[in-house]
Coordinates of C-alpha atoms in Angstrom, one line a residue:
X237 CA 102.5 103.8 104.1
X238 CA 105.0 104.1 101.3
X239 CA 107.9 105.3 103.2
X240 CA 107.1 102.0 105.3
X241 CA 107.0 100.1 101.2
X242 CA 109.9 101.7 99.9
X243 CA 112.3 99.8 102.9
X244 CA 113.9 97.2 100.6
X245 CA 114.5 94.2 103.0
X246 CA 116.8 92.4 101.1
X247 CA 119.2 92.0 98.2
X248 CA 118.8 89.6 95.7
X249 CA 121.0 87.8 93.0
X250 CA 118.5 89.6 90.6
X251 CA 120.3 92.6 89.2
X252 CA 124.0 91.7 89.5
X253 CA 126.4 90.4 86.9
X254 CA 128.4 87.2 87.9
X255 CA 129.7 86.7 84.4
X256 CA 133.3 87.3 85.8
X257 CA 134.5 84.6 88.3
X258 CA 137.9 85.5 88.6
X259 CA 139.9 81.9 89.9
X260 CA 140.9 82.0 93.4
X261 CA 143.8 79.2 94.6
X262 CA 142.7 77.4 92.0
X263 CA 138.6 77.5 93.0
X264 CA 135.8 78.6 91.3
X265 CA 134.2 81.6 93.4
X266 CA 132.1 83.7 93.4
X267 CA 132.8 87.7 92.9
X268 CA 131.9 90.3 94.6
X269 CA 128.8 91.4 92.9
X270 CA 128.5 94.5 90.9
X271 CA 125.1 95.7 90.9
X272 CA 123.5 97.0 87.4
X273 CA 122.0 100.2 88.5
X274 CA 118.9 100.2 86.5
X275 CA 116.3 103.0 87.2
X276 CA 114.5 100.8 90.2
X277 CA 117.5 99.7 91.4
X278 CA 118.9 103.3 91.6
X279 CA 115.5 104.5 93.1
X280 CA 116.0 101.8 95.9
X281 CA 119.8 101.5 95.9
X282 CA 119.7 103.4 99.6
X283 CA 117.3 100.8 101.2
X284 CA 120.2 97.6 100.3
X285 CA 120.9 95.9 103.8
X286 CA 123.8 94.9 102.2
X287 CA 125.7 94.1 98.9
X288 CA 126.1 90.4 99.6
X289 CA 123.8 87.7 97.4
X290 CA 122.2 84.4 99.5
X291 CA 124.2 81.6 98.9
X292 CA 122.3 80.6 96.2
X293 CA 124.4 78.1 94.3
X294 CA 125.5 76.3 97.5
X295 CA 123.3 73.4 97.0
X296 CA 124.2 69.8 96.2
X297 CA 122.9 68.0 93.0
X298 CA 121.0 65.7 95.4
X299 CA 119.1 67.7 97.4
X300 CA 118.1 69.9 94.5
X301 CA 117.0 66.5 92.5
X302 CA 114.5 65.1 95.6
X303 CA 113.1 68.9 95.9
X304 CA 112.1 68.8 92.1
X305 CA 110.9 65.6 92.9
X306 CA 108.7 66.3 95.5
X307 CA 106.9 69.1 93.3
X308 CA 106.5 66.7 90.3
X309 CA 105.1 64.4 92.9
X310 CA 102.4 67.2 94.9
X311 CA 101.4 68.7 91.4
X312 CA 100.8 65.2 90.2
X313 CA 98.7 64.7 93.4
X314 CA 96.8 68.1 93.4
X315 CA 95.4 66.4 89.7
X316 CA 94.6 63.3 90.8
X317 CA 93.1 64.5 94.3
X318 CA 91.3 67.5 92.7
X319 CA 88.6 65.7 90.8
X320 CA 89.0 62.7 92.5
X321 CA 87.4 64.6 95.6
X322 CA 85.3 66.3 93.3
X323 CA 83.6 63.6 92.2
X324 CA 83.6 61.6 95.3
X325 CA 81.2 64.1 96.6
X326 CA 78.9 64.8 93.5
X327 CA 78.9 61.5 92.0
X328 CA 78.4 59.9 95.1
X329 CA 77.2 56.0 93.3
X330 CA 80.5 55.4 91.6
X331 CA 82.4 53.1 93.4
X332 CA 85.6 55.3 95.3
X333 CA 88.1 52.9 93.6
X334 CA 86.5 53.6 89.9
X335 CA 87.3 57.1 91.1
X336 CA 90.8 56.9 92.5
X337 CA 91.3 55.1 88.9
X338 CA 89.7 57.2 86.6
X339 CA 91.2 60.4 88.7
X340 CA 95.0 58.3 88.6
X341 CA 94.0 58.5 84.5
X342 CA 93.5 62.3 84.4
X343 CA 97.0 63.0 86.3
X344 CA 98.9 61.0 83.9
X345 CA 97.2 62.5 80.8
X346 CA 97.5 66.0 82.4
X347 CA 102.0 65.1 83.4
X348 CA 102.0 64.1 79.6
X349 CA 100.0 67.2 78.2
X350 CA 102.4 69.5 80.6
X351 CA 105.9 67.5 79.3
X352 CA 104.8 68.3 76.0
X353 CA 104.1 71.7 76.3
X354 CA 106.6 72.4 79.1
X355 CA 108.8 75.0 77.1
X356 CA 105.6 76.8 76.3
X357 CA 104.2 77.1 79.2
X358 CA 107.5 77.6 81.1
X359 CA 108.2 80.7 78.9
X360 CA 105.1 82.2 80.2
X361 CA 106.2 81.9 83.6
X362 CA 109.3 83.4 83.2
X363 CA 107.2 86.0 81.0
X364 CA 104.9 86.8 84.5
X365 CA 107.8 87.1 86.5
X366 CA 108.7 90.0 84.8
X367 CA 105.2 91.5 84.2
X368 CA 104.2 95.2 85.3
X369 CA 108.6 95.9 85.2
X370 CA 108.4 99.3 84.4
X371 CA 105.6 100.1 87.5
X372 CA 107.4 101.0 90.7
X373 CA 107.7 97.9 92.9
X374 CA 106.6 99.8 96.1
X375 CA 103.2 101.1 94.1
X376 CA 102.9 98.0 93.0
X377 CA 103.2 96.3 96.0
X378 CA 100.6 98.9 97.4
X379 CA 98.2 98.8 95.2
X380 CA 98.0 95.0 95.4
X381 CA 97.3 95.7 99.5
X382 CA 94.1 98.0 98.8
X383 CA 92.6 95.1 96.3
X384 CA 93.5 92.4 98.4
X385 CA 91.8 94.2 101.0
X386 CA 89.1 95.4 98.8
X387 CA 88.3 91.8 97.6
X388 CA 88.1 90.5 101.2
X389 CA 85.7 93.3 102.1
X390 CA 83.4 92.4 99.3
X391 CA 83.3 88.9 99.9
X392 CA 82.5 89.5 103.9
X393 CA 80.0 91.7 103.0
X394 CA 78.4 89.1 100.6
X395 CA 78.6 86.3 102.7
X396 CA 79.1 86.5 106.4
X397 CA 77.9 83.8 108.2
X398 CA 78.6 82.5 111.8
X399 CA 81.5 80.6 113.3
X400 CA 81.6 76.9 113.4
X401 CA 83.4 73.8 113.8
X402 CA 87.1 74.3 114.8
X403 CA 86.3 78.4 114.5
X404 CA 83.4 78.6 116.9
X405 CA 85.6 76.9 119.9
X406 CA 88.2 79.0 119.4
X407 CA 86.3 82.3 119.4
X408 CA 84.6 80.5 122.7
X409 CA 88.0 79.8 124.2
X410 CA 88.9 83.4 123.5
X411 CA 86.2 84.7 125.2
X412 CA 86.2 82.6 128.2
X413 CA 89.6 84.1 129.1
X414 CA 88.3 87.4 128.2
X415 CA 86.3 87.2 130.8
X416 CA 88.8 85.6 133.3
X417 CA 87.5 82.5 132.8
X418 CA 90.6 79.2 132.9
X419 CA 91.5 77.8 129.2
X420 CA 88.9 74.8 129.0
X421 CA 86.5 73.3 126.8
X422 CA 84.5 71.0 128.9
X423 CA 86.9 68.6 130.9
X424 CA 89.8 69.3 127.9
X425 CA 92.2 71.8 129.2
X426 CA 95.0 71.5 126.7
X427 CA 93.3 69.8 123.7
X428 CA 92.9 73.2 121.8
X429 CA 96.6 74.7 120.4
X430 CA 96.0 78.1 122.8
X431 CA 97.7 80.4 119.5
X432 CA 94.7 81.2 117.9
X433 CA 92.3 82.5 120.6
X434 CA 95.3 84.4 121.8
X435 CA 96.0 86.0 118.9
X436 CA 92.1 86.8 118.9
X437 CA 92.1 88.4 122.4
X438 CA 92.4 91.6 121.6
X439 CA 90.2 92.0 118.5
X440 CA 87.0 90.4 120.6
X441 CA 87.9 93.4 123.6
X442 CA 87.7 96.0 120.6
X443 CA 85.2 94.8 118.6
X444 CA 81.4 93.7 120.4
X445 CA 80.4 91.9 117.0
X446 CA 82.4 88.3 116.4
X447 CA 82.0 89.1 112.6
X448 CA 83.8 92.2 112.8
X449 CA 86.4 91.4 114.8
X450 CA 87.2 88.7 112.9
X451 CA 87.0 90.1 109.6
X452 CA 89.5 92.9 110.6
X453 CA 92.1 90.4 112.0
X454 CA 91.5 88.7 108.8
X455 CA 92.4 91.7 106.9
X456 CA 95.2 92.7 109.3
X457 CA 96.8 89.2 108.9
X458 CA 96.4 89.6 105.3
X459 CA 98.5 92.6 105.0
X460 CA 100.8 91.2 107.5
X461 CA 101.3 88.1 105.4
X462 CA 101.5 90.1 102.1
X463 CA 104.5 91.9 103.5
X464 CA 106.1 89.2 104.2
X465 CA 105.6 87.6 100.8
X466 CA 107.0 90.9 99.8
X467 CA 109.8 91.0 101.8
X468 CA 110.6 87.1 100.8
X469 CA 110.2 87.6 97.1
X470 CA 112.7 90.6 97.0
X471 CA 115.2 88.4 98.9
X472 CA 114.8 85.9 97.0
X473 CA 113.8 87.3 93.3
X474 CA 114.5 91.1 93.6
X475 CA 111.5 93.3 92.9
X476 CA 109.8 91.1 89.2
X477 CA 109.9 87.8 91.4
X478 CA 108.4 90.5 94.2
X479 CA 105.3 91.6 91.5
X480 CA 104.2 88.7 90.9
X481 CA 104.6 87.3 94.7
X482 CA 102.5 89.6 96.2
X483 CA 99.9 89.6 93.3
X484 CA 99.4 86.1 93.7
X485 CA 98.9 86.3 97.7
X486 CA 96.3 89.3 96.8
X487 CA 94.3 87.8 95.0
X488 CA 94.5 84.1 95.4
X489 CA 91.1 82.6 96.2
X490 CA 91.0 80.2 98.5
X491 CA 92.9 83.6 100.8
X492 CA 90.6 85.7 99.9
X493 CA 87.5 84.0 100.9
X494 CA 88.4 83.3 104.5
X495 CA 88.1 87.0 104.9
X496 CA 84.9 85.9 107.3
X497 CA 86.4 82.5 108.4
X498 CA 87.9 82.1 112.0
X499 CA 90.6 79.7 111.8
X500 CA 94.1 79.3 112.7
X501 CA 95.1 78.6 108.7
X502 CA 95.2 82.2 108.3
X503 CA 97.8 83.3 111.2
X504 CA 100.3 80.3 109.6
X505 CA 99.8 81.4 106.0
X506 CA 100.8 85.2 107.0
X507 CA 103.7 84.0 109.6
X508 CA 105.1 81.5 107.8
X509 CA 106.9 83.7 104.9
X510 CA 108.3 86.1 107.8
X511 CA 110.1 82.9 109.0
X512 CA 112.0 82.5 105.4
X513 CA 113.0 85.5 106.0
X514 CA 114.3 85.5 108.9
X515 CA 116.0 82.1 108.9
X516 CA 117.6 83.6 105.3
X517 CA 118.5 87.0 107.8
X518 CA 120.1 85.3 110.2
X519 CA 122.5 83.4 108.3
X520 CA 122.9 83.3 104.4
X521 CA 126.2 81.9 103.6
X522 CA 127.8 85.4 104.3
X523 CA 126.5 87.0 107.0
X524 CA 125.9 85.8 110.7
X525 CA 123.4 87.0 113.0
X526 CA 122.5 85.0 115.9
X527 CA 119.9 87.8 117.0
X528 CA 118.3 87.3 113.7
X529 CA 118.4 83.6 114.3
X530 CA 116.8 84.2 117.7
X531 CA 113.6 86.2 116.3
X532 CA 113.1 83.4 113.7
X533 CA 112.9 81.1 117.2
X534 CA 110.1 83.4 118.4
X535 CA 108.3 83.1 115.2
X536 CA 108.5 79.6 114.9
X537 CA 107.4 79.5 118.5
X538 CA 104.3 81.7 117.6
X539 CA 103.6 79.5 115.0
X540 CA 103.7 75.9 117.4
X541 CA 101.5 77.7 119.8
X542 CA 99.0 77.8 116.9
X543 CA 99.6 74.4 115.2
X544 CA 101.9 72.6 117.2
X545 CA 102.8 70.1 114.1
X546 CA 105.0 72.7 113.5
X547 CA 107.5 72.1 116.4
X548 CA 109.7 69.8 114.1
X549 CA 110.2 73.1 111.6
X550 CA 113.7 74.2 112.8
X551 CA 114.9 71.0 110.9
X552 CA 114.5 73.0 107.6
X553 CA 115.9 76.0 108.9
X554 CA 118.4 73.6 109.9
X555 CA 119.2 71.9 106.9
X556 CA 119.6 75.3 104.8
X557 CA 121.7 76.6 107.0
X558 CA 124.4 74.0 106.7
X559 CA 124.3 74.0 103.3
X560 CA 124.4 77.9 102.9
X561 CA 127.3 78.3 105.5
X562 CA 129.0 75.0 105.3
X563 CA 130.1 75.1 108.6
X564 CA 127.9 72.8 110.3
X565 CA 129.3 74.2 113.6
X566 CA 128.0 77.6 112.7
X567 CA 124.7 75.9 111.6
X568 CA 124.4 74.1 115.1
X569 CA 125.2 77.2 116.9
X570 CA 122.2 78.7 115.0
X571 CA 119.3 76.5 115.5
X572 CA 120.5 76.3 119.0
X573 CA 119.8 80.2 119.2
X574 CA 116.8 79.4 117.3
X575 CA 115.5 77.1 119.6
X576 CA 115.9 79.6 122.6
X577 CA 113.8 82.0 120.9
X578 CA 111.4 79.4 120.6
X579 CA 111.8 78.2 124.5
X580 CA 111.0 81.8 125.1
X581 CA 107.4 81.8 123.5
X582 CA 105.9 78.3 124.3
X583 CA 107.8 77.4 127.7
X584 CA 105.2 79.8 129.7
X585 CA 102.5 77.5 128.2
X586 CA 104.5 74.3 129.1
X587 CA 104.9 75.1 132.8
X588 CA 101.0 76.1 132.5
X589 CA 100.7 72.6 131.7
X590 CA 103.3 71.1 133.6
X591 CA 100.5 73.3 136.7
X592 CA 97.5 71.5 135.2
X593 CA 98.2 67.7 134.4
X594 CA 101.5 67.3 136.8
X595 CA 103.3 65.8 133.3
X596 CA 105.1 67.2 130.5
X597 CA 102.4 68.9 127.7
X598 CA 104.9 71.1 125.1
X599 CA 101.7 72.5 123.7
X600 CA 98.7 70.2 123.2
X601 CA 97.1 67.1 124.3
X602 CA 95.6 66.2 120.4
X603 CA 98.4 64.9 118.9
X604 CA 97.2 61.0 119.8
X605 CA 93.7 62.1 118.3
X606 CA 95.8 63.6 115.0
X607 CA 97.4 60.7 114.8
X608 CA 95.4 57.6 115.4
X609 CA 92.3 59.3 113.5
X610 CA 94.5 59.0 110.0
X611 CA 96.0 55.6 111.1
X612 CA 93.3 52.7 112.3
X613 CA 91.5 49.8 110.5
X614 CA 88.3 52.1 109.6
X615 CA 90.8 55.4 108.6
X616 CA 90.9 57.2 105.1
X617 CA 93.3 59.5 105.8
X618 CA 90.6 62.3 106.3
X619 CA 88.3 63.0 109.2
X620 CA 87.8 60.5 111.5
X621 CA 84.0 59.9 111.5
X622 CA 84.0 57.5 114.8
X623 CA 85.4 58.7 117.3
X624 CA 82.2 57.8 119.2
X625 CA 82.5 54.0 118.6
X626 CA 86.2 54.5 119.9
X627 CA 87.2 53.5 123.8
X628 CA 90.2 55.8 124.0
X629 CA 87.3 59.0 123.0
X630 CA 85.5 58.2 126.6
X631 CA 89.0 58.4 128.3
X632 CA 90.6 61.5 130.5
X633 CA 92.2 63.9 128.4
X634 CA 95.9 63.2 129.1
X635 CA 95.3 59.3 128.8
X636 CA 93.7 59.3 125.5
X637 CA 96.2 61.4 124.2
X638 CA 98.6 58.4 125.1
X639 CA 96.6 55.8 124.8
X640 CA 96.0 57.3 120.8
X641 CA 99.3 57.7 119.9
X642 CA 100.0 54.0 121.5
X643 CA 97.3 52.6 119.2
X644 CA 98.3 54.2 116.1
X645 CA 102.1 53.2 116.3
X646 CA 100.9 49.6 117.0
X647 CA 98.7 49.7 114.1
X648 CA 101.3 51.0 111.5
X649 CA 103.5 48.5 112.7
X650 CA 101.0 45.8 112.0
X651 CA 100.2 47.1 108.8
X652 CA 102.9 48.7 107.0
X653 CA 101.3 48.2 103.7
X654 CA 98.0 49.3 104.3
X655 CA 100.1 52.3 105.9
X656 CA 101.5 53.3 102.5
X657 CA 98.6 53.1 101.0
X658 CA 96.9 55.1 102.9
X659 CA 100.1 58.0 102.7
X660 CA 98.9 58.2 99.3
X661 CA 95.7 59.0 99.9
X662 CA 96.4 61.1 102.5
X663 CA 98.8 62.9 99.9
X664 CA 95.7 63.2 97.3
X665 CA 94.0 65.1 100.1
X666 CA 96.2 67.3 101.2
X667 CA 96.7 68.6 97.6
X668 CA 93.5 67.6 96.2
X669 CA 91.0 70.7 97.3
X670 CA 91.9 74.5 97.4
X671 CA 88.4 75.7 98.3
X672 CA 88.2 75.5 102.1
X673 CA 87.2 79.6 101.6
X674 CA 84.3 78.8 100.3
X675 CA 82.8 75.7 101.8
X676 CA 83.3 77.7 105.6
X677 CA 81.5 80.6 104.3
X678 CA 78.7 79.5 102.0
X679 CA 77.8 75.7 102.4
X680 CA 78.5 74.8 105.8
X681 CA 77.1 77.9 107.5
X682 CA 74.4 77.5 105.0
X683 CA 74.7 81.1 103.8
X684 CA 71.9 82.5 102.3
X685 CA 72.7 82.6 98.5
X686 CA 71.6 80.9 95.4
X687 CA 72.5 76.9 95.0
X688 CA 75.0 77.7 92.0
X689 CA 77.5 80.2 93.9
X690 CA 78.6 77.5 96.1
X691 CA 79.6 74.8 93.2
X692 CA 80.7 77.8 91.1
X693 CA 83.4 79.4 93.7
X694 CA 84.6 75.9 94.3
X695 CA 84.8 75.4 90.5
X696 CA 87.1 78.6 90.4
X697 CA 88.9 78.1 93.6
X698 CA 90.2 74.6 92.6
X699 CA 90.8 75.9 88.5
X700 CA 93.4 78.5 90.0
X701 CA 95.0 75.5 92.3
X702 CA 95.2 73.0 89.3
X703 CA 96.5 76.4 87.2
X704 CA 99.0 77.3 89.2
X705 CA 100.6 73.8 89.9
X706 CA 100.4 73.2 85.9
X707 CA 102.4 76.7 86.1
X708 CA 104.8 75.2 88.9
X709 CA 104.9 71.3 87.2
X710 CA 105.9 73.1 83.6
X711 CA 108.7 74.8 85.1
X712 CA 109.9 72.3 87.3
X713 CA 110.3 69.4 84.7
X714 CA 112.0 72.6 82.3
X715 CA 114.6 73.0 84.9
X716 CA 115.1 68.6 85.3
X717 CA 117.1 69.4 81.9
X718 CA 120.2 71.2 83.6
X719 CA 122.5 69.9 86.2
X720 CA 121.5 71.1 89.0
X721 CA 117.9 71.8 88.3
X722 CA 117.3 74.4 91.9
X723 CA 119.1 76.6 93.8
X724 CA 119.3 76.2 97.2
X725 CA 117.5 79.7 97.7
X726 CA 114.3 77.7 95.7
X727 CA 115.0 74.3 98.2
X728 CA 114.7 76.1 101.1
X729 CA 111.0 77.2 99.8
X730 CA 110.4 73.6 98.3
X731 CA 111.6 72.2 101.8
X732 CA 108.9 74.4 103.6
X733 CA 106.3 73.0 101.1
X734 CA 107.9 69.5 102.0
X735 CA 107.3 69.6 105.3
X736 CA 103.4 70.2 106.0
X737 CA 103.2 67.6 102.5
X738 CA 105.4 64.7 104.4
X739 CA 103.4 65.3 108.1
X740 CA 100.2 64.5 106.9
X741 CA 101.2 61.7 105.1
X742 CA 101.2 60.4 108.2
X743 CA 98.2 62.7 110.1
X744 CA 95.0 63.3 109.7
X745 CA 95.5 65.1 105.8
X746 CA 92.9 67.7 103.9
X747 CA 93.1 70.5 101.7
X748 CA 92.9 72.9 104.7
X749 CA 96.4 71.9 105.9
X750 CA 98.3 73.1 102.8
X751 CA 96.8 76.8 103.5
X752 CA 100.0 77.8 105.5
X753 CA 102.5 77.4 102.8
X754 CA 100.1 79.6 100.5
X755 CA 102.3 82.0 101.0
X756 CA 105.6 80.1 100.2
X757 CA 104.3 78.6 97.1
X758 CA 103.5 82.4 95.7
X759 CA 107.1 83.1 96.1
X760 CA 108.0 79.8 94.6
X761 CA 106.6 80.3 91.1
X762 CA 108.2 83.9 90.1
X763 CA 111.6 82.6 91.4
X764 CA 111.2 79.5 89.3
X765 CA 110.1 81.7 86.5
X766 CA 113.0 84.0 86.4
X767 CA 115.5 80.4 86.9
X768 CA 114.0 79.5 83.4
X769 CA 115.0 82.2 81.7
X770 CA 118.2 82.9 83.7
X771 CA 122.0 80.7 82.8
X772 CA 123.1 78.3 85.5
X773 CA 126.2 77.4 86.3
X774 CA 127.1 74.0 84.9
X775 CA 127.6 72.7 88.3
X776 CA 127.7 73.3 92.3
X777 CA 131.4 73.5 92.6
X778 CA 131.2 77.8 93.0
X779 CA 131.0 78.9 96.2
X780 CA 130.1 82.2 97.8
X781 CA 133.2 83.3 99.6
X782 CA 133.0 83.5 103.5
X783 CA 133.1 86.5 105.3

């Protein structure tokens, strides 16, 4: 296990000195770096991949501005939607625009308490990002595996109770093919994303119990997704950022108690930081690798197969990649070998499809019901709740499908107001619960406990969400006083955030949909920690010099 730790899988800016920038034609560049061998990095020196930094000041005062934008904007949503959900569901007499109102209040009192104690609390970031230096990063790293694991284990074994809702038909739609059975759940054969009860296949053949089987995938996508928050955060922030990365993922709550929770949250959460990696493998302003590029295609295609919202994703990838290389040539000529590696995973699924419904089906056939559930006269931006009043719900599969998104358009449309209102909503709930753990495994399978551990894990779940985004806001509106307040190593993790925050502005939105950038957001807040205490260059005019 350590000698499987100790590969580094990446160098980072972290550790070299780039106080000499020796003029080049009359440019700004950057140097070669030198690294500063400290005892880690001498310890570690033999695992570098190469000697090359990301191209981390490639990023233009724009984009960087609209990224710390969006943050200010989702922190300032996670405390208004936070209690506002909270008290729509215990306080259930108040009117819901008293709510909204008094929950608008709290966010603007909590922006102004954070502005005024930004430098305080930014410090103490930067202060955790360094935490635990003097322990051995692969220990470290280790010994945050066995507690992660450790805490999921305990929390099974406290409260295990059955599948349901979106869980129990995959586990069924696993098992039907399992035992040869075609991929249907009544008269839907493509309604389900097919990513998740494949992935569960081979867990169900090994293990007779459902609970078992799904509480070890569990922990084997936790230790999956942990190295890959690992091997993000040393890419990214060198082995500090890398502490405090994979600490977070360990023990962060709302992770930890889906340990006994089927759902396809989980695979994204622990694929999604592999994909960073990746797109930042295949090309980072230096180096070229369109067979890195390729593997990030069969990730991202991995990932569609389980949540096909995600198909639009190589946009990011995209959009990083001109700006690290600034070739947009190069750029093209990588998503386009991104995008085979992609065509690889789901076309086999596609032509299945293409068998079943003689018409064209990338993935799945729910993308109407997504769609016109968050966008109708009676929507609010949550669940739908009537689908069985609807028209288009008695309809064949592939027509409703159509017939759903048709509706929906015409709708927005119509109603472009009441459309923007409802984005904001839909915003608030996206960011405005962190305790999906919980409700899956106590309240809704009505798990034998005492009536106080249900509010109480809730209670902590959603005090470590508002925490960490007070963490994340602080440091955010510290770094709005420089220039060029990210890097475009920090956009590319902000524009991953971005993207799952801007799609269900316009889908169906809860807090269960932010669960797959859990993951990013624990490498976001030691990088951002270490750029507060770190000199920036005055502007983006350096480049890193092409190879």
């Amino acid at each position: 296990m350590l000698d499987f730790l100790s590969c580094e899988f990446s160098d980072s800016p972290i550790g070299h000195d780039f106080s000499r920038r020796p003029d080049h034609e009359g440019q700004d560049r950057f140097p070669l770096p030198r690294p500063l061998l400290t005892r880690e990095g001498r310890s570690m020196e033999k695992y570098k991949i190469n000697s090359l930094p990301v191209a981390a000041e490639n990023c233009p005062k724009p984009l960087a501005l609209a990224s710390a934008c969006l943050l200010l904007i989702a922190g300032f949503s996670a405390w208004v939607g936070t209690p506002a959900l909270a008290m729509l569901q215990l306080l259930v007499s108040l009117p819901p625009q008293q709510t909204w109102l008094i929950s608008i209040v709290l966010g603007v009192l909590a922006l102004v308490l954070l502005w005024r104690m930004r430098h305080r609390i930014a410090e103490f970031v930067s202060k955790c990002a360094s935490f635990s230096a003097k322990t051995d990063e692969r220990y470290w790293a280790l010994a945050c595996c066995i507690l992660g694991v450790l805490l999921r284990l305990a929390w099974a074994l406290a409260f295990h109770g059955e599948p349901v809702s979106d869980g129990a038909v995959y586990i069924k739609l696993a098992r039907r093919l399992l035992a040869g059975q075609s991929y249907a759940i009544g008269d839907n054969r493509a309604y389900w994303p097919p990513g998740y009860p494949f992935f569960l296949l081979p867990w169900l053949a090994t293990f007779a119990n459902v609970r078992v089987a799904i509480l070890v995938s569990n922990v084997f996508l936790f230790l999956a997704g942990a190295m890959g928050v690992r091997a993000l955060a040393l890419r990214l922030a060198g082995p500090a950022g890398s502490r405090m990365a994979i600490w977070l993922f360990a023990v962060w709550p709302n992770l930890v108690t889906h340990a006994s929770v089927p759902g396809k949250e989980v695979i994204l959460a622990a694929l999604l930081p592999w994909v960073l990696w990746l797109a930042i493998r295949g090309d980072d302003g230096v180096h070229w690798r369109p067979a890195w590029q390729m593997v990030c295609g069969l990730f991202i295609g991995a990932i569609t197969l389980v949540q096909p919202a995600m198909q639009l994703f190589p946009a990011v990838i995209l959009i990083f990649w001109v700006f690290a290389t600034r070739r947009l040539w190069q750029a093209l000529l990588g998503t386009c070998a991104l995008l085979i590696g992609m065509a690889a995973v789901i076309s086999p699924w596609t032509v299945r499809n293409y068998e079943v419904f003689g018409q064209f089906v990338l993935v799945s056939t729910n993308g109407g019901f997504g769609l016109y559930g968050a966008n109708n006269p009676r929507a609010n931006g949550g669940y739908y709740e009537y689908w069985s009043d609807e028209p288009v719900f008695q309809m064949a599969e592939l027509e409703a499908d159509q017939e759903a998104k048709r509706l929906a358009l015409a709708w927005i449309q119509a109603h472009p107001l009441d459309f923007a209102i409802l984005a904001t909503k839909k915003s608030a709930r996206f960011m405005g619960d962190d305790a999906e753990g919980a409700y899956y495994s106590i309240k809704r399978v009505r798990a034998e406990a005492p009536s106080w551990v249900y509010p109480l894990a809730k209670a902590l779940s959603n005090a470590w969400w508002l925490a960490f985004w007070a963490l994340i806001l602080a440091s955010t509106m510290e770094l709005l006083r420089r220039p060029v307040p990210f890097t475009l190593n920090e956009v590319l993790l902000v524009m991953s955030f971005a993207y799952s925050f801007l799609m269900h502005t316009i889908v169906e939105s809860s807090g269960r949909y932010h669960i797959l950038q859990l993951g990013i957001l624990c490498v976001l807040l030691p990088i951002l920690g270490q750029a507060v205490s770190r000199p920036r260059l005055p502007s983006n005019d350096a480049r890193v010099p092409a190879t």
